[in-house]
């Protein structure tokens, strides 16, 4: 293990999250089992106070994990300068067998706990507290990927070997890659692009029809095909190199950190579309504000990423 200040910070925070997460899980499990908002017993009064405490703990865990996702990528990007073969965070993440799974767990937990906070907000703004039992049942379930992420991150940094020669992003994100990512390049890029724009169109249609399940589905598919289209088609126009398709290099200073803007718009937009939609189904109440925010953020992402090939073509008169 190579202990840089960034890695030490992440490991310390992992220990803190694990400590408070276990406390929240134990108390949350008790609340999930025994909560009865119709009761007037001393137990119910105690559970009410514990519910407020645990909810605050969960809220601050999420508030810290939100910027820490970006900090993890930044840390991996910084480590790429000392690991042979790595040119960005991609090489570092993939230098450990489960590095990609760790990244996916981090992203999944942001969506899960973000939704938990939406449900929590709806719960505390209703005097009947109708979702308290549900939100703690969900927290018990969501704690599984949370603890899995913490365990994987500790194992990731413990297994990181700075003397190991790793593959660069140019190799990982290409048709010659030995991973499943190479399968993306066996399909014509235009198909991924059409699916990208098509599911955005479906989002617009779902918003106009106020069809919540369709909005959830369209956002989920838009998220998937946005990332695929970014890798296969759009990223070479950002780099102005036909063979450079890495989604991590967008986060580097050479490209003005544009990746942070793009991913924030994409993840926040699809989160509000999916999370707000599920909340509407659970509460049986429409949440048009979430749907509107989702559409605006996803539209901004689409406009910015589309501008790169358009501007490149205007300047050079050819497509990559």
mmCIF file of C-alpha atoms in Angstrom:
data_model
loop_
_atom_site.group_PDB
_atom_site.id
_atom_site.type_symbol
_atom_site.label_atom_id
_atom_site.label_comp_id
_atom_site.label_asym_id
_atom_site.label_seq_id
_atom_site.Cartn_x
_atom_site.Cartn_y
_atom_site.Cartn_z
ATOM 1 C CA UNK A 1 0.000 0.000 0.000
ATOM 2 C CA UNK A 2 1.217 3.493 -0.879
ATOM 3 C CA UNK A 3 -0.010 5.984 1.725
ATOM 4 C CA UNK A 4 -0.350 9.419 0.175
ATOM 5 C CA UNK A 5 -2.161 12.202 2.078
ATOM 6 C CA UNK A 6 -5.191 11.684 -0.168
ATOM 7 C CA UNK A 7 -5.336 7.938 0.505
ATOM 8 C CA UNK A 8 -4.920 8.471 4.253
ATOM 9 C CA UNK A 9 -7.794 10.981 4.191
ATOM 10 C CA UNK A 10 -10.058 8.551 2.341
ATOM 11 C CA UNK A 11 -9.206 5.669 4.694
ATOM 12 C CA UNK A 12 -9.842 7.793 7.790
ATOM 13 C CA UNK A 13 -13.209 8.846 6.402
ATOM 14 C CA UNK A 14 -13.995 5.216 5.559
ATOM 15 C CA UNK A 15 -13.374 4.325 9.211
ATOM 16 C CA UNK A 16 -15.654 7.160 10.326
ATOM 17 C CA UNK A 17 -18.381 6.108 7.878
ATOM 18 C CA UNK A 18 -18.070 2.510 9.041
ATOM 19 C CA UNK A 19 -18.342 3.509 12.706
ATOM 20 C CA UNK A 20 -21.386 5.725 12.310
ATOM 21 C CA UNK A 21 -22.869 3.462 9.644
ATOM 22 C CA UNK A 22 -22.880 0.479 12.021
ATOM 23 C CA UNK A 23 -24.485 2.578 14.762
ATOM 24 C CA UNK A 24 -27.111 3.845 12.318
ATOM 25 C CA UNK A 25 -27.747 0.306 11.070
ATOM 26 C CA UNK A 26 -28.308 -1.127 14.561
ATOM 27 C CA UNK A 27 -30.669 1.664 15.596
ATOM 28 C CA UNK A 28 -32.305 1.821 12.165
ATOM 29 C CA UNK A 29 -33.019 -1.913 12.230
ATOM 30 C CA UNK A 30 -34.743 -1.480 15.592
ATOM 31 C CA UNK A 31 -36.828 1.405 14.261
ATOM 32 C CA UNK A 32 -37.761 -0.569 11.139
ATOM 33 C CA UNK A 33 -39.024 -3.427 13.325
ATOM 34 C CA UNK A 34 -40.841 -1.541 16.071
ATOM 35 C CA UNK A 35 -41.977 1.781 14.595
ATOM 36 C CA UNK A 36 -45.696 2.470 14.994
ATOM 37 C CA UNK A 37 -46.707 6.076 14.461
ATOM 38 C CA UNK A 38 -50.131 5.353 15.954
ATOM 39 C CA UNK A 39 -48.645 4.348 19.311
ATOM 40 C CA UNK A 40 -48.215 6.735 22.258
ATOM 41 C CA UNK A 41 -45.872 4.579 24.332
ATOM 42 C CA UNK A 42 -42.515 5.524 25.817
ATOM 43 C CA UNK A 43 -40.872 3.172 23.310
ATOM 44 C CA UNK A 44 -42.393 5.085 20.411
ATOM 45 C CA UNK A 45 -41.208 8.371 21.922
ATOM 46 C CA UNK A 46 -37.689 6.939 22.214
ATOM 47 C CA UNK A 47 -37.800 5.679 18.633
ATOM 48 C CA UNK A 48 -38.884 9.140 17.444
ATOM 49 C CA UNK A 49 -35.822 10.729 19.029
ATOM 50 C CA UNK A 50 -33.553 7.997 17.701
ATOM 51 C CA UNK A 51 -35.065 8.411 14.242
ATOM 52 C CA UNK A 52 -34.075 12.082 14.192
ATOM 53 C CA UNK A 53 -30.549 11.221 15.357
ATOM 54 C CA UNK A 54 -29.992 8.430 12.832
ATOM 55 C CA UNK A 55 -31.464 10.491 9.988
ATOM 56 C CA UNK A 56 -28.989 13.271 10.771
ATOM 57 C CA UNK A 57 -26.108 10.778 10.730
ATOM 58 C CA UNK A 58 -27.205 9.371 7.371
ATOM 59 C CA UNK A 59 -27.639 12.863 5.940
ATOM 60 C CA UNK A 60 -24.112 13.906 6.844
ATOM 61 C CA UNK A 61 -22.633 10.645 5.575
ATOM 62 C CA UNK A 62 -24.241 11.377 2.198
ATOM 63 C CA UNK A 63 -23.200 15.039 2.252
ATOM 64 C CA UNK A 64 -19.585 13.957 2.713
ATOM 65 C CA UNK A 65 -19.714 11.106 0.223
ATOM 66 C CA UNK A 66 -20.973 13.403 -2.525
ATOM 67 C CA UNK A 67 -17.724 15.421 -2.883
ATOM 68 C CA UNK A 68 -15.659 12.372 -1.907
ATOM 69 C CA UNK A 69 -16.716 10.604 -5.091
ATOM 70 C CA UNK A 70 -14.973 13.348 -7.066
ATOM 71 C CA UNK A 71 -12.069 13.301 -4.588
ATOM 72 C CA UNK A 72 -11.611 9.545 -5.129
ATOM 73 C CA UNK A 73 -11.314 10.083 -8.889
ATOM 74 C CA UNK A 74 -8.943 13.007 -8.269
ATOM 75 C CA UNK A 75 -6.817 10.788 -6.001
ATOM 76 C CA UNK A 76 -6.623 8.058 -8.635
ATOM 77 C CA UNK A 77 -5.755 10.663 -11.253
ATOM 78 C CA UNK A 78 -2.942 11.962 -9.061
ATOM 79 C CA UNK A 79 -1.661 8.422 -8.458
ATOM 80 C CA UNK A 80 -1.404 7.938 -12.225
ATOM 81 C CA UNK A 81 1.722 10.106 -12.181
ATOM 82 C CA UNK A 82 3.619 7.508 -10.119
ATOM 83 C CA UNK A 83 2.221 4.260 -11.558
ATOM 84 C CA UNK A 84 3.976 3.072 -14.708
ATOM 85 C CA UNK A 85 1.690 2.950 -17.730
ATOM 86 C CA UNK A 86 -1.202 4.879 -16.201
ATOM 87 C CA UNK A 87 -2.042 8.187 -17.851
ATOM 88 C CA UNK A 88 -5.162 9.028 -15.838
ATOM 89 C CA UNK A 89 -7.484 7.649 -13.151
ATOM 90 C CA UNK A 90 -8.624 4.909 -15.531
ATOM 91 C CA UNK A 91 -5.294 3.083 -15.427
ATOM 92 C CA UNK A 92 -5.184 3.246 -11.630
ATOM 93 C CA UNK A 93 -8.784 2.078 -11.174
ATOM 94 C CA UNK A 94 -8.245 -0.850 -13.525
ATOM 95 C CA UNK A 95 -4.887 -1.800 -12.002
ATOM 96 C CA UNK A 96 -6.858 -3.647 -9.309
ATOM 97 C CA UNK A 97 -9.267 -6.349 -10.473
ATOM 98 C CA UNK A 98 -12.291 -4.879 -8.685
ATOM 99 C CA UNK A 99 -11.454 -1.203 -9.196
ATOM 100 C CA UNK A 100 -14.277 -0.669 -11.676
ATOM 101 C CA UNK A 101 -16.766 -2.357 -9.327
ATOM 102 C CA UNK A 102 -15.665 -0.018 -6.542
ATOM 103 C CA UNK A 103 -16.347 2.985 -8.777
ATOM 104 C CA UNK A 104 -19.777 1.615 -9.696
ATOM 105 C CA UNK A 105 -20.606 0.992 -6.023
ATOM 106 C CA UNK A 106 -19.676 4.588 -5.239
ATOM 107 C CA UNK A 107 -21.989 5.852 -7.963
ATOM 108 C CA UNK A 108 -24.784 3.463 -6.962
ATOM 109 C CA UNK A 109 -24.610 4.620 -3.339
ATOM 110 C CA UNK A 110 -24.939 8.249 -4.382
ATOM 111 C CA UNK A 111 -28.190 7.421 -6.168
ATOM 112 C CA UNK A 112 -29.490 5.210 -3.337
ATOM 113 C CA UNK A 113 -28.759 7.588 -0.487
ATOM 114 C CA UNK A 114 -29.821 10.570 -2.545
ATOM 115 C CA UNK A 115 -33.210 8.900 -2.948
ATOM 116 C CA UNK A 116 -33.222 8.106 0.777
ATOM 117 C CA UNK A 117 -32.834 11.817 1.508
ATOM 118 C CA UNK A 118 -35.704 12.653 -0.857
ATOM 119 C CA UNK A 119 -37.896 10.179 1.010
ATOM 120 C CA UNK A 120 -36.673 11.510 4.360
ATOM 121 C CA UNK A 121 -37.513 15.068 3.324
ATOM 122 C CA UNK A 122 -41.025 14.030 2.277
ATOM 123 C CA UNK A 123 -41.416 12.165 5.571
ATOM 124 C CA UNK A 124 -40.441 14.974 7.949
ATOM 125 C CA UNK A 125 -42.559 17.499 6.061
ATOM 126 C CA UNK A 126 -45.661 15.431 6.769
ATOM 127 C CA UNK A 127 -46.884 15.605 10.364
ATOM 128 C CA UNK A 128 -48.005 11.964 10.181
ATOM 129 C CA UNK A 129 -44.457 10.778 9.339
ATOM 130 C CA UNK A 130 -45.848 8.232 6.867
ATOM 131 C CA UNK A 131 -42.511 7.005 5.477
ATOM 132 C CA UNK A 132 -40.432 6.562 8.638
ATOM 133 C CA UNK A 133 -40.737 2.782 8.735
ATOM 134 C CA UNK A 134 -40.129 2.520 4.979
ATOM 135 C CA UNK A 135 -37.068 4.757 4.982
ATOM 136 C CA UNK A 136 -35.382 2.719 7.712
ATOM 137 C CA UNK A 137 -36.197 -0.547 5.973
ATOM 138 C CA UNK A 138 -34.551 0.964 2.905
ATOM 139 C CA UNK A 139 -31.564 2.124 4.935
ATOM 140 C CA UNK A 140 -31.029 -1.414 6.239
ATOM 141 C CA UNK A 141 -31.031 -2.616 2.616
ATOM 142 C CA UNK A 142 -28.885 0.274 1.362
ATOM 143 C CA UNK A 143 -26.303 -0.365 4.078
ATOM 144 C CA UNK A 144 -25.219 -3.503 2.194
ATOM 145 C CA UNK A 145 -23.761 -1.615 -0.822
ATOM 146 C CA UNK A 146 -22.495 1.088 1.552
ATOM 147 C CA UNK A 147 -20.415 -1.367 3.590
ATOM 148 C CA UNK A 148 -19.419 -3.184 0.397
ATOM 149 C CA UNK A 149 -18.050 0.084 -0.975
ATOM 150 C CA UNK A 150 -16.103 0.782 2.213
ATOM 151 C CA UNK A 151 -14.641 -2.727 2.212
ATOM 152 C CA UNK A 152 -13.740 -2.552 -1.466
ATOM 153 C CA UNK A 153 -12.095 0.852 -1.068
ATOM 154 C CA UNK A 154 -9.917 -0.346 1.806
ATOM 155 C CA UNK A 155 -8.995 -3.470 -0.183
ATOM 156 C CA UNK A 156 -8.396 -1.336 -3.293
ATOM 157 C CA UNK A 157 -5.805 0.899 -1.670
ATOM 158 C CA UNK A 158 -4.299 -2.059 0.215
ATOM 159 C CA UNK A 159 -3.853 -3.944 -3.061
ATOM 160 C CA UNK A 160 -2.577 -0.991 -5.076
ATOM 161 C CA UNK A 161 0.947 -1.725 -6.290
ATOM 162 C CA UNK A 162 2.735 1.380 -7.567
ATOM 163 C CA UNK A 163 5.529 -0.725 -9.106
ATOM 164 C CA UNK A 164 3.086 -2.676 -11.278
ATOM 165 C CA UNK A 165 2.935 -1.817 -14.981
ATOM 166 C CA UNK A 166 -0.680 -1.097 -15.947
ATOM 167 C CA UNK A 167 -2.544 -0.433 -19.185
ATOM 168 C CA UNK A 168 -3.170 3.133 -20.245
ATOM 169 C CA UNK A 169 -6.644 4.426 -21.024
ATOM 170 C CA UNK A 170 -5.918 4.316 -24.754
ATOM 171 C CA UNK A 171 -5.665 0.540 -24.486
ATOM 172 C CA UNK A 172 -8.542 0.049 -22.050
ATOM 173 C CA UNK A 173 -11.073 2.029 -24.091
ATOM 174 C CA UNK A 174 -10.457 0.594 -27.525
ATOM 175 C CA UNK A 175 -11.583 -2.265 -29.747
ATOM 176 C CA UNK A 176 -8.371 -4.125 -28.888
ATOM 177 C CA UNK A 177 -9.130 -4.180 -25.172
ATOM 178 C CA UNK A 178 -9.452 -7.625 -23.601
ATOM 179 C CA UNK A 179 -12.303 -6.432 -21.362
ATOM 180 C CA UNK A 180 -16.005 -6.288 -22.142
ATOM 181 C CA UNK A 181 -15.576 -2.586 -22.988
ATOM 182 C CA UNK A 182 -14.266 -3.656 -26.398
ATOM 183 C CA UNK A 183 -17.759 -5.002 -27.174
ATOM 184 C CA UNK A 184 -19.000 -1.409 -27.397
ATOM 185 C CA UNK A 185 -16.842 -0.892 -30.467
ATOM 186 C CA UNK A 186 -18.239 -3.911 -32.319
ATOM 187 C CA UNK A 187 -21.449 -1.930 -32.851
ATOM 188 C CA UNK A 188 -21.570 1.041 -35.201
ATOM 189 C CA UNK A 189 -21.155 4.255 -33.199
ATOM 190 C CA UNK A 190 -24.196 5.815 -34.863
ATOM 191 C CA UNK A 191 -26.462 3.313 -33.077
ATOM 192 C CA UNK A 192 -25.266 4.454 -29.656
ATOM 193 C CA UNK A 193 -25.697 8.088 -30.693
ATOM 194 C CA UNK A 194 -29.249 7.504 -31.933
ATOM 195 C CA UNK A 195 -30.124 5.709 -28.686
ATOM 196 C CA UNK A 196 -28.627 8.611 -26.721
ATOM 197 C CA UNK A 197 -30.766 11.208 -28.492
ATOM 198 C CA UNK A 198 -33.741 8.846 -28.699
ATOM 199 C CA UNK A 199 -34.003 8.317 -24.959
ATOM 200 C CA UNK A 200 -33.689 12.040 -24.354
ATOM 201 C CA UNK A 201 -36.623 12.462 -26.715
ATOM 202 C CA UNK A 202 -38.477 9.818 -24.700
ATOM 203 C CA UNK A 203 -37.771 11.838 -21.552
ATOM 204 C CA UNK A 204 -39.315 14.910 -23.157
ATOM 205 C CA UNK A 205 -42.338 12.855 -24.202
ATOM 206 C CA UNK A 206 -42.718 11.362 -20.707
ATOM 207 C CA UNK A 207 -42.521 14.831 -19.166
ATOM 208 C CA UNK A 208 -45.168 16.148 -21.536
ATOM 209 C CA UNK A 209 -47.448 13.181 -20.846
ATOM 210 C CA UNK A 210 -46.690 13.332 -17.094
ATOM 211 C CA UNK A 211 -46.036 9.597 -17.274
ATOM 212 C CA UNK A 212 -43.891 8.848 -14.223
ATOM 213 C CA UNK A 213 -42.881 5.203 -14.931
ATOM 214 C CA UNK A 214 -41.862 6.182 -18.466
ATOM 215 C CA UNK A 215 -39.836 9.089 -17.074
ATOM 216 C CA UNK A 216 -37.989 6.744 -14.707
ATOM 217 C CA UNK A 217 -37.247 4.282 -17.508
ATOM 218 C CA UNK A 218 -36.151 7.001 -19.948
ATOM 219 C CA UNK A 219 -33.774 8.533 -17.386
ATOM 220 C CA UNK A 220 -32.211 5.178 -16.575
ATOM 221 C CA UNK A 221 -31.633 4.386 -20.239
ATOM 222 C CA UNK A 222 -30.415 7.926 -20.944
ATOM 223 C CA UNK A 223 -27.788 7.544 -18.213
ATOM 224 C CA UNK A 224 -26.505 4.275 -19.676
ATOM 225 C CA UNK A 225 -26.415 5.386 -23.302
ATOM 226 C CA UNK A 226 -24.995 8.806 -22.418
ATOM 227 C CA UNK A 227 -21.905 7.142 -20.976
ATOM 228 C CA UNK A 228 -21.627 4.686 -23.872
ATOM 229 C CA UNK A 229 -22.060 7.440 -26.487
ATOM 230 C CA UNK A 230 -19.527 9.582 -24.627
ATOM 231 C CA UNK A 231 -16.922 6.810 -24.783
ATOM 232 C CA UNK A 232 -17.605 5.637 -28.332
ATOM 233 C CA UNK A 233 -18.449 8.873 -30.150
ATOM 234 C CA UNK A 234 -18.229 12.182 -28.282
ATOM 235 C CA UNK A 235 -14.953 11.943 -26.331
ATOM 236 C CA UNK A 236 -12.671 11.952 -29.431
ATOM 237 C CA UNK A 237 -14.136 15.360 -30.320
ATOM 238 C CA UNK A 238 -13.333 16.697 -26.855
ATOM 239 C CA UNK A 239 -9.739 15.465 -27.155
ATOM 240 C CA UNK A 240 -9.596 16.137 -30.923
ATOM 241 C CA UNK A 241 -7.966 12.719 -31.294
ATOM 242 C CA UNK A 242 -9.820 9.932 -33.129
ATOM 243 C CA UNK A 243 -8.361 7.138 -30.973
ATOM 244 C CA UNK A 244 -8.714 8.752 -27.542
ATOM 245 C CA UNK A 245 -11.972 7.631 -25.903
ATOM 246 C CA UNK A 246 -11.274 7.709 -22.179
ATOM 247 C CA UNK A 247 -14.117 9.033 -19.974
ATOM 248 C CA UNK A 248 -11.657 9.809 -17.153
ATOM 249 C CA UNK A 249 -9.277 12.145 -18.993
ATOM 250 C CA UNK A 250 -12.155 14.619 -19.256
ATOM 251 C CA UNK A 251 -11.489 15.324 -15.576
ATOM 252 C CA UNK A 252 -7.945 16.565 -16.194
ATOM 253 C CA UNK A 253 -6.713 20.142 -16.391
ATOM 254 C CA UNK A 254 -5.702 19.677 -20.053
ATOM 255 C CA UNK A 255 -9.408 19.677 -20.908
ATOM 256 C CA UNK A 256 -10.359 22.395 -18.415
ATOM 257 C CA UNK A 257 -11.924 19.856 -16.031
ATOM 258 C CA UNK A 258 -14.964 19.750 -18.293
ATOM 259 C CA UNK A 259 -15.706 16.223 -17.090
ATOM 260 C CA UNK A 260 -16.723 17.512 -13.666
ATOM 261 C CA UNK A 261 -19.349 19.734 -15.275
ATOM 262 C CA UNK A 262 -20.573 17.052 -17.666
ATOM 263 C CA UNK A 263 -20.844 14.297 -15.076
ATOM 264 C CA UNK A 264 -22.490 16.603 -12.534
ATOM 265 C CA UNK A 265 -25.170 17.533 -15.057
ATOM 266 C CA UNK A 266 -25.674 13.927 -16.169
ATOM 267 C CA UNK A 267 -25.746 12.301 -12.740
ATOM 268 C CA UNK A 268 -27.794 15.043 -11.082
ATOM 269 C CA UNK A 269 -30.234 15.174 -13.990
ATOM 270 C CA UNK A 270 -30.856 11.442 -14.109
ATOM 271 C CA UNK A 271 -30.983 11.255 -10.307
ATOM 272 C CA UNK A 272 -33.835 13.753 -10.123
ATOM 273 C CA UNK A 273 -35.630 11.954 -12.930
ATOM 274 C CA UNK A 274 -35.280 8.496 -11.379
ATOM 275 C CA UNK A 275 -35.403 9.432 -7.688
ATOM 276 C CA UNK A 276 -38.152 12.002 -8.095
ATOM 277 C CA UNK A 277 -40.155 9.553 -10.177
ATOM 278 C CA UNK A 278 -39.878 6.747 -7.623
ATOM 279 C CA UNK A 279 -40.812 9.188 -4.850
ATOM 280 C CA UNK A 280 -43.911 10.168 -6.817
ATOM 281 C CA UNK A 281 -44.920 6.502 -7.110
ATOM 282 C CA UNK A 282 -44.311 5.864 -3.401
ATOM 283 C CA UNK A 283 -46.095 8.988 -2.157
ATOM 284 C CA UNK A 284 -48.840 8.976 -4.804
ATOM 285 C CA UNK A 285 -48.112 12.676 -5.264
ATOM 286 C CA UNK A 286 -46.802 14.387 -8.373
ATOM 287 C CA UNK A 287 -43.399 16.071 -8.105
ATOM 288 C CA UNK A 288 -43.191 18.121 -11.314
ATOM 289 C CA UNK A 289 -40.314 20.204 -9.934
ATOM 290 C CA UNK A 290 -38.014 17.172 -9.848
ATOM 291 C CA UNK A 291 -39.037 16.180 -13.364
ATOM 292 C CA UNK A 292 -38.443 19.705 -14.616
ATOM 293 C CA UNK A 293 -35.010 19.937 -12.989
ATOM 294 C CA UNK A 294 -34.124 16.533 -14.456
ATOM 295 C CA UNK A 295 -35.083 17.611 -17.952
ATOM 296 C CA UNK A 296 -33.194 20.913 -17.703
ATOM 297 C CA UNK A 297 -29.964 19.329 -16.422
ATOM 298 C CA UNK A 298 -30.049 16.496 -18.962
ATOM 299 C CA UNK A 299 -30.768 18.994 -21.746
ATOM 300 C CA UNK A 300 -27.752 21.068 -20.693
ATOM 301 C CA UNK A 301 -25.585 17.942 -20.746
ATOM 302 C CA UNK A 302 -26.879 17.058 -24.205
ATOM 303 C CA UNK A 303 -26.268 20.559 -25.573
ATOM 304 C CA UNK A 304 -22.725 20.795 -24.204
ATOM 305 C CA UNK A 305 -21.619 17.349 -25.357
ATOM 306 C CA UNK A 306 -23.244 17.874 -28.774
ATOM 307 C CA UNK A 307 -21.399 21.151 -29.224
ATOM 308 C CA UNK A 308 -18.010 19.392 -29.420
ATOM 309 C CA UNK A 309 -18.520 17.472 -32.698
ATOM 310 C CA UNK A 310 -20.461 20.406 -34.172
ATOM 311 C CA UNK A 311 -17.691 22.900 -33.397
ATOM 312 C CA UNK A 312 -15.040 20.452 -34.600
ATOM 313 C CA UNK A 313 -16.851 20.021 -37.921
ATOM 314 C CA UNK A 314 -17.282 23.781 -38.362
ATOM 315 C CA UNK A 315 -13.563 24.322 -37.769
ATOM 316 C CA UNK A 316 -12.208 21.406 -39.802
ATOM 317 C CA UNK A 317 -14.937 20.480 -42.270
ATOM 318 C CA UNK A 318 -14.644 16.746 -41.464
ATOM 319 C CA UNK A 319 -15.891 14.278 -38.861
ATOM 320 C CA UNK A 320 -13.528 12.138 -36.818
#
